Amino acid sequence: MIFKGSHILSVDQFTRADIEKVFTTADEMRPYAQRECITRVLNGAILGNLFFEPSTRTRISFGCAFNLLGGEVRETTEVKASSLAKGESLHDTARVLSGYSDIAVMRHPEPGSVAEYAVASRVPVINGGDGPNEHPSQALLDLYTVKLEMATRGQGIDGLRIALIGDLKNGRAVHSLCKLLGMYTKVHFKLVSPPQLAAPEEIIVALIAKGHRVEICHELEEGIHHVDILYVTRTQEERFENQEEADKYRGLFRVNQSIYTEHCEPNTVIMHPLPRDSRSAAKELDEDLNQNPNLAIFRQTDNGVLVRMALFALILDVADKVHDYVHPVTWYTAKREPVPNQ
Ligand code: NCD
C-alpha cells in the first residue's frame, strides 16, 4: 500500500511487506520514545484525537507518539462534549475538523463509523477502534510485540502457536490480530472462549482457508497447553445488552501463576491488550503474574508508542526525515521498561 496520505481503517489494507515497513520504522523510533534524543520533524503539525468511547492507552499513546515527533494534539473525548450531541453528522464533523488538523485518530462505538468519517475527511484518519469491529493499530503493536518476544527465543511469526482467550466475539483487538496473523504461514490458533463468545465465523473460516490450524476450546486448561503466546482478553461488558448478561461470563477464565505453572510451557509469553479487569470477580489475568518475566503486557504498551509513531511518520511522509531534526535531551529521564534481549 501507499502509506502517504492514506486512511488506516482495517488490517485488511496491509500486505506482509507493509507490516514489515511499519515494524522497521517502529524500530527507528525507539531512541526518541526512550528519550535518548528528540526529533521535531512534525513541528507545526496538528493531530485531531477523537475518542467517543473510553480509552487510556490508545488515546494517550497516539497523542504522545505525535508529540514525540514534534506535533501538537487536540483532543475531543466525549460525544456529549462535541456537536455530535446536537445531532451533527459524522460527515459534517469530519469536514469541519479536517480543516483544523493534519491527521485524525478516531474511536467510536459503531462498527464502520470511522470509515464513514474518513469518507468526508480531507485528512488521513486512523481507526482507533470502531465498536466490536476492528482495532488495526492495536493489532500492529501486538504483532510487533509477538515478533520481538519470539526473536528472543530464536523464532519468528511463521509457525507461531497462539491461544486467544476470553471474549473473542466482541474483542476488536482479537479480530484485527487474527486477520494480521492470518497473513503469515502455518499459525496454530487455539481459540479459547465460552461457546457464546466464540470468534466470528468468517474470521475462523478465513484462517482455515489460508491453511492455518484452528482449534476451538471451551476449557482454559486445555487451551493453554503447548503454545508460544497466551493472548488474554477481558469480557467486553460494554457490548452486552445488559449487565446480567455480561455477569454470566465474569471470572470464567482466569489465568494466574499457578495455572500458568501447571499448564503452560515454561517460556510462554503472556499478552493482553489491556485494560485487564482487576476487580476480584473478574481477574482474567491475575496480578500474581506481575513478576513473571514472560509477562509482556507493559512491553506491549511501550511498543504501542513506537508503532503509532511509525504510522504517523509513514502517513505524513516523514519517515526518512525523522533523524534530520534531532536535538539532545536536556532533562532528567527515568529508566524505561526493559526491552527483552535480542
Ligand atoms: C482494547 C480495546 O479498546 O479494544 N483496549 C485497547 O485499546 N488497548 C481492549 C479492551 O478494551 O478490552
Short mmCIF file of C-alpha atoms and ligand atoms in Angstrom, two decimals:
data_model
loop_
_atom_site.label_atom_id
_atom_site.label_comp_id
_atom_site.label_asym_id
_atom_site.label_seq_id
_atom_site.Cartn_x
_atom_site.Cartn_y
_atom_site.Cartn_z
CA MET A 1 0.00 0.00 0.00
CA ILE A 2 0.98 3.64 -0.30
CA PHE A 3 1.14 4.98 3.23
CA LYS A 4 1.42 8.65 2.30
CA GLY A 5 -1.95 10.33 2.88
CA SER A 6 -3.79 7.03 3.48
CA HIS A 7 -6.50 6.27 6.00
CA ILE A 8 -5.84 3.25 8.22
CA LEU A 9 -9.25 1.66 8.71
CA SER A 10 -8.70 -2.10 8.68
CA VAL A 11 -5.77 -4.51 8.83
CA ASP A 12 -7.06 -5.90 5.51
CA GLN A 13 -5.26 -2.98 3.86
CA PHE A 14 -1.81 -4.36 4.67
CA THR A 15 0.45 -6.87 2.97
CA ARG A 16 3.27 -8.58 4.81
CA ALA A 17 5.70 -6.13 3.22
CA ASP A 18 3.63 -3.20 4.56
CA ILE A 19 3.68 -4.70 8.04
CA GLU A 20 7.47 -5.09 7.84
CA LYS A 21 7.73 -1.45 6.79
CA VAL A 22 5.75 -0.36 9.85
CA PHE A 23 7.96 -2.54 12.06
CA THR A 24 11.30 -1.31 10.68
CA THR A 25 10.06 2.27 11.03
CA ALA A 26 8.94 1.49 14.59
CA ASP A 27 12.44 0.15 15.39
CA GLU A 28 13.88 3.51 14.33
CA MET A 29 11.57 5.35 16.72
CA ARG A 30 12.97 3.66 19.82
CA PRO A 31 15.66 6.29 20.70
CA TYR A 32 13.00 9.03 20.64
CA ALA A 33 10.46 7.05 22.67
CA GLN A 34 13.21 6.22 25.18
CA ARG A 35 14.18 9.91 25.44
CA GLU A 36 17.72 9.34 24.19
CA CYS A 37 17.15 12.26 21.82
CA ILE A 38 14.24 14.29 20.49
CA THR A 39 13.02 14.97 16.99
CA ARG A 40 10.89 17.91 15.81
CA VAL A 41 10.07 16.51 12.38
CA LEU A 42 6.32 17.21 12.81
CA ASN A 43 6.85 20.69 14.25
CA GLY A 44 3.68 22.65 13.44
CA ALA A 45 1.51 19.63 12.59
CA ILE A 46 -1.76 19.03 14.46
CA LEU A 47 -3.40 15.72 15.37
CA GLY A 48 -7.15 15.63 16.00
CA ASN A 49 -7.58 12.87 18.59
CA LEU A 50 -11.29 11.99 18.71
CA PHE A 51 -12.30 9.41 21.28
CA PHE A 52 -16.02 8.81 21.58
CA GLU A 53 -15.52 5.72 23.78
CA PRO A 54 -13.41 5.22 26.92
CA SER A 55 -9.68 4.85 26.31
CA THR A 56 -6.44 5.21 28.25
CA ARG A 57 -3.65 3.57 26.26
CA THR A 58 -4.81 4.12 22.71
CA ARG A 59 -5.73 7.78 23.16
CA ILE A 60 -2.69 8.76 25.20
CA SER A 61 -0.15 6.73 23.26
CA PHE A 62 -1.38 8.14 19.95
CA GLY A 63 -1.12 11.61 21.48
CA CYS A 64 2.34 11.00 22.93
CA ALA A 65 3.52 9.44 19.67
CA PHE A 66 2.54 12.61 17.83
CA ASN A 67 4.16 14.79 20.50
CA LEU A 68 7.34 12.72 20.33
CA LEU A 69 7.55 13.55 16.61
CA GLY A 70 7.20 17.24 17.47
CA GLY A 71 3.49 17.74 16.68
CA GLU A 72 0.60 19.17 18.70
CA VAL A 73 -2.51 17.26 19.80
CA ARG A 74 -6.14 18.48 20.07
CA GLU A 75 -8.46 16.12 21.90
CA THR A 76 -12.20 15.56 21.87
CA THR A 77 -13.11 12.84 24.30
CA GLU A 78 -16.87 12.56 24.61
CA VAL A 79 -19.90 12.68 22.35
CA LYS A 80 -21.63 14.92 24.87
CA ALA A 81 -18.79 17.45 24.70
CA SER A 82 -18.99 17.67 20.90
CA SER A 83 -21.65 18.78 18.43
CA LEU A 84 -22.48 15.12 17.71
CA ALA A 85 -24.69 15.54 20.80
CA LYS A 86 -26.58 18.30 18.93
CA GLY A 87 -27.33 15.94 16.06
CA GLU A 88 -24.39 16.84 13.83
CA SER A 89 -23.50 14.03 11.42
CA LEU A 90 -20.11 12.31 11.26
CA HIS A 91 -19.87 13.74 7.75
CA ASP A 92 -20.15 17.36 8.89
CA THR A 93 -17.90 16.80 11.90
CA ALA A 94 -15.26 15.31 9.60
CA ARG A 95 -15.49 18.15 7.07
CA VAL A 96 -15.12 20.74 9.82
CA LEU A 97 -12.36 19.06 11.82
CA SER A 98 -10.27 18.25 8.78
CA GLY A 99 -9.91 22.00 8.31
CA TYR A 100 -8.29 22.19 11.74
CA SER A 101 -5.76 19.36 11.72
CA ASP A 102 -3.33 17.39 9.54
CA ILE A 103 -4.40 13.90 10.61
CA ALA A 104 -7.03 12.36 12.88
CA VAL A 105 -7.41 9.32 15.08
CA MET A 106 -10.95 8.29 15.89
CA ARG A 107 -12.61 5.80 18.23
CA HIS A 108 -16.38 5.34 18.08
CA PRO A 109 -18.83 2.66 19.32
CA GLU A 110 -20.41 1.94 15.91
CA PRO A 111 -18.79 -0.58 13.54
CA GLY A 112 -17.98 1.21 10.27
CA SER A 113 -18.25 4.68 11.83
CA VAL A 114 -14.58 5.54 11.37
CA ALA A 115 -14.77 4.54 7.70
CA GLU A 116 -17.87 6.75 7.33
CA TYR A 117 -15.99 9.65 8.95
CA ALA A 118 -12.97 9.05 6.71
CA VAL A 119 -15.06 9.40 3.54
CA ALA A 120 -15.79 13.02 4.46
CA SER A 121 -12.38 13.83 5.94
CA ARG A 122 -9.84 15.74 3.89
CA VAL A 123 -7.02 14.50 6.13
CA PRO A 124 -5.92 10.90 6.83
CA VAL A 125 -7.90 9.09 9.53
CA ILE A 126 -6.66 6.20 11.68
CA ASN A 127 -9.21 3.83 13.20
CA GLY A 128 -8.64 3.79 16.98
CA GLY A 129 -11.39 1.15 17.38
CA ASP A 130 -14.86 1.08 15.79
CA GLY A 131 -17.13 -0.81 18.17
CA PRO A 132 -16.51 -4.56 18.12
CA ASN A 133 -15.23 -4.42 14.54
CA GLU A 134 -11.51 -3.59 14.24
CA HIS A 135 -8.56 -2.03 16.07
CA PRO A 136 -5.74 -2.01 13.50
CA SER A 137 -3.09 -0.11 15.44
CA GLN A 138 -3.55 -2.43 18.44
CA ALA A 139 -3.11 -5.47 16.19
CA LEU A 140 0.06 -3.97 14.71
CA LEU A 141 1.56 -3.28 18.12
CA ASP A 142 0.53 -6.75 19.29
CA LEU A 143 2.15 -8.38 16.28
CA TYR A 144 5.26 -6.21 16.73
CA THR A 145 5.41 -7.43 20.34
CA VAL A 146 4.98 -11.05 19.21
CA LYS A 147 7.84 -10.55 16.78
CA LEU A 148 10.20 -9.07 19.39
CA GLU A 149 9.31 -11.60 22.07
CA MET A 150 9.68 -14.56 19.71
CA ALA A 151 13.00 -13.18 18.44
CA THR A 152 14.42 -13.60 21.96
CA ARG A 153 13.54 -17.30 21.63
CA GLY A 154 15.12 -17.56 18.16
CA GLN A 155 11.74 -17.86 16.45
CA GLY A 156 9.66 -15.82 14.01
CA ILE A 157 5.95 -15.35 13.44
CA ASP A 158 5.51 -18.13 10.86
CA GLY A 159 4.65 -21.35 12.68
CA LEU A 160 3.54 -19.47 15.82
CA ARG A 161 1.28 -21.24 18.31
CA ILE A 162 -1.07 -18.78 20.00
CA ALA A 163 -4.01 -19.12 22.40
CA LEU A 164 -6.53 -16.27 22.23
CA ILE A 165 -8.59 -16.31 25.40
CA GLY A 166 -11.79 -14.61 26.56
CA ASP A 167 -14.43 -12.61 24.73
CA LEU A 168 -13.48 -13.45 21.16
CA LYS A 169 -16.88 -12.41 19.86
CA ASN A 170 -16.73 -8.75 20.85
CA GLY A 171 -12.97 -8.18 21.13
CA ARG A 172 -11.95 -5.95 18.22
CA ALA A 173 -8.26 -6.33 19.13
CA VAL A 174 -8.64 -10.11 18.70
CA HIS A 175 -10.43 -9.70 15.37
CA SER A 176 -7.71 -7.49 13.91
CA LEU A 177 -4.88 -9.61 15.34
CA CYS A 178 -6.34 -12.85 13.89
CA LYS A 179 -6.55 -11.23 10.47
CA LEU A 180 -2.95 -9.98 10.66
CA LEU A 181 -1.61 -13.33 11.85
CA GLY A 182 -3.57 -14.93 9.02
CA MET A 183 -1.11 -13.28 6.60
CA TYR A 184 1.73 -15.43 7.99
CA THR A 185 2.10 -19.18 7.45
CA LYS A 186 1.15 -22.25 9.47
CA VAL A 187 -0.07 -20.47 12.58
CA HIS A 188 -1.74 -22.70 15.17
CA PHE A 189 -4.66 -20.79 16.71
CA LYS A 190 -6.31 -22.01 19.89
CA LEU A 191 -9.49 -20.02 20.31
CA VAL A 192 -10.48 -20.31 23.96
CA SER A 193 -13.86 -18.87 24.94
CA PRO A 194 -17.30 -19.81 26.21
CA PRO A 195 -19.34 -21.08 23.20
CA GLN A 196 -21.50 -17.91 23.30
CA LEU A 197 -18.42 -15.66 22.99
CA ALA A 198 -16.72 -17.53 20.13
CA ALA A 199 -14.79 -15.67 17.43
CA PRO A 200 -16.86 -14.62 14.39
CA GLU A 201 -17.39 -17.47 11.96
CA GLU A 202 -15.99 -15.50 8.99
CA ILE A 203 -12.67 -14.99 10.76
CA ILE A 204 -12.35 -18.71 11.55
CA VAL A 205 -13.32 -19.73 8.00
CA ALA A 206 -10.77 -17.32 6.50
CA LEU A 207 -7.96 -18.68 8.71
CA ILE A 208 -8.74 -22.28 7.81
CA ALA A 209 -8.93 -21.36 4.11
CA LYS A 210 -5.40 -19.95 4.39
CA GLY A 211 -4.11 -23.28 5.74
CA HIS A 212 -3.83 -22.37 9.42
CA ARG A 213 -4.72 -24.80 12.16
CA VAL A 214 -7.67 -23.54 14.23
CA GLU A 215 -8.68 -25.35 17.41
CA ILE A 216 -11.75 -24.25 19.33
CA CYS A 217 -11.56 -24.80 23.10
CA HIS A 218 -14.07 -24.13 25.85
CA GLU A 219 -11.77 -25.09 28.74
CA LEU A 220 -8.92 -22.81 29.77
CA GLU A 221 -6.55 -25.58 30.87
CA GLU A 222 -6.88 -27.43 27.57
CA GLY A 223 -6.46 -24.21 25.57
CA ILE A 224 -3.19 -23.01 27.09
CA HIS A 225 -1.12 -26.16 26.60
CA HIS A 226 1.66 -26.16 24.00
CA VAL A 227 1.50 -22.55 22.85
CA ASP A 228 4.13 -19.82 22.48
CA ILE A 229 1.77 -16.94 23.34
CA LEU A 230 -1.23 -16.52 25.62
CA TYR A 231 -3.29 -13.54 24.45
CA VAL A 232 -5.78 -12.92 27.24
CA THR A 233 -8.71 -10.50 26.88
CA ARG A 234 -11.39 -9.11 29.17
CA THR A 235 -15.12 -9.62 28.72
CA GLN A 236 -16.22 -6.59 26.69
CA GLU A 237 -19.03 -5.79 29.12
CA GLU A 238 -19.99 -2.57 27.35
CA ARG A 239 -21.03 -4.59 24.28
CA PHE A 240 -23.64 -6.70 26.11
CA GLU A 241 -27.36 -5.91 26.09
CA ASN A 242 -27.47 -5.65 29.85
CA GLN A 243 -25.30 -6.18 32.89
CA GLU A 244 -26.93 -9.52 33.85
CA GLU A 245 -25.89 -10.92 30.50
CA ALA A 246 -22.29 -9.71 30.97
CA ASP A 247 -22.19 -11.05 34.54
CA LYS A 248 -22.63 -14.61 33.25
CA TYR A 249 -19.10 -14.57 31.84
CA ARG A 250 -17.27 -12.68 34.56
CA GLY A 251 -14.43 -14.69 36.08
CA LEU A 252 -14.96 -17.77 33.87
CA PHE A 253 -11.39 -17.84 32.59
CA ARG A 254 -8.67 -16.69 34.96
CA VAL A 255 -5.00 -17.00 34.13
CA ASN A 256 -2.84 -16.87 37.24
CA GLN A 257 0.63 -18.05 38.25
CA SER A 258 -0.46 -21.50 39.46
CA ILE A 259 -2.50 -22.25 36.29
CA TYR A 260 0.46 -20.97 34.25
CA THR A 261 2.98 -23.15 36.10
CA GLU A 262 0.79 -26.22 35.85
CA HIS A 263 -0.36 -25.99 32.23
CA CYS A 264 1.93 -23.72 30.17
CA GLU A 265 5.32 -24.37 28.63
CA PRO A 266 7.96 -22.57 30.77
CA ASN A 267 8.64 -19.68 28.39
CA THR A 268 5.08 -18.97 27.24
CA VAL A 269 4.71 -15.23 26.62
CA ILE A 270 1.70 -13.61 28.29
CA MET A 271 0.00 -10.76 26.44
CA HIS A 272 -3.21 -8.75 26.94
CA PRO A 273 -4.35 -5.65 25.02
CA LEU A 274 -5.32 -4.12 28.40
CA PRO A 275 -7.15 -2.92 30.36
CA ARG A 276 -7.27 -6.13 32.40
CA ASP A 277 -10.26 -6.30 34.67
CA SER A 278 -8.63 -6.48 38.09
CA ARG A 279 -11.88 -6.47 40.09
CA SER A 280 -11.94 -9.56 42.31
CA ALA A 281 -14.87 -11.16 40.48
CA ALA A 282 -13.09 -10.93 37.11
CA LYS A 283 -9.26 -11.12 37.21
CA GLU A 284 -8.81 -12.74 33.80
CA LEU A 285 -5.09 -12.02 34.17
CA ASP A 286 -4.08 -12.14 37.81
CA GLU A 287 -1.68 -9.65 39.34
CA ASP A 288 0.25 -12.54 40.88
CA LEU A 289 1.87 -12.81 37.42
CA ASN A 290 3.35 -9.31 37.69
CA GLN A 291 6.86 -10.56 38.48
CA ASN A 292 6.77 -13.28 35.83
CA PRO A 293 9.43 -12.27 33.23
CA ASN A 294 7.23 -13.70 30.47
CA LEU A 295 4.51 -11.17 31.22
CA ALA A 296 4.87 -8.87 28.20
CA ILE A 297 1.90 -6.54 28.81
CA PHE A 298 3.93 -3.46 29.70
CA ARG A 299 6.42 -4.07 26.90
CA GLN A 300 3.32 -4.28 24.68
CA THR A 301 2.08 -0.84 25.84
CA ASP A 302 5.52 0.70 25.27
CA ASN A 303 5.63 -0.83 21.81
CA GLY A 304 2.34 0.92 21.09
CA VAL A 305 4.11 4.27 21.09
CA LEU A 306 6.73 3.07 18.59
CA VAL A 307 4.17 1.59 16.21
CA ARG A 308 1.94 4.68 16.39
CA MET A 309 4.93 6.96 15.76
CA ALA A 310 5.73 4.78 12.75
CA LEU A 311 2.19 5.09 11.39
CA PHE A 312 2.26 8.89 11.71
CA ALA A 313 5.72 9.12 10.13
CA LEU A 314 4.71 6.92 7.19
CA ILE A 315 1.30 8.51 6.58
CA LEU A 316 2.66 12.06 6.83
CA ASP A 317 5.66 11.01 4.72
CA VAL A 318 8.46 11.99 7.08
CA ALA A 319 9.81 8.53 7.94
CA ASP A 320 13.12 9.28 6.19
CA LYS A 321 13.40 12.79 7.69
CA VAL A 322 12.92 11.98 11.38
CA HIS A 323 16.67 11.88 12.04
CA ASP A 324 17.26 15.27 10.35
CA TYR A 325 15.51 17.14 13.16
CA VAL A 326 17.31 15.74 16.18
CA HIS A 327 18.11 17.57 19.42
CA PRO A 328 19.66 16.32 22.65
CA VAL A 329 17.51 15.58 25.69
CA THR A 330 18.38 18.05 28.44
CA TRP A 331 16.09 16.97 31.29
CA TYR A 332 16.22 14.13 33.81
CA THR A 333 14.88 10.94 32.23
CA ALA A 334 13.66 7.95 34.23
CA LYS A 335 14.64 4.39 33.45
CA ARG A 336 12.30 2.79 30.89
CA GLU A 337 10.62 -0.62 30.86
CA PRO A 338 13.42 -3.07 29.97
CA VAL A 339 13.42 -4.35 26.39
CA PRO A 340 13.75 -8.17 26.05
CA ASN A 341 17.24 -9.30 24.96
CA GLN A 342 17.53 -9.67 21.22
C1 NCD B 1 -8.84 -2.72 23.80
C2 NCD B 1 -9.97 -2.02 23.06
O1 NCD B 1 -10.34 -0.89 23.39
O2 NCD B 1 -10.46 -2.64 22.14
N1 NCD B 1 -8.10 -1.83 24.57
C3 NCD B 1 -7.09 -1.13 23.96
O3 NCD B 1 -7.30 -0.37 23.05
N2 NCD B 1 -5.85 -1.37 24.41
C4 NCD B 1 -9.25 -3.93 24.54
C5 NCD B 1 -10.30 -3.79 25.61
O4 NCD B 1 -10.85 -2.72 25.85
O5 NCD B 1 -10.57 -4.81 26.25
#
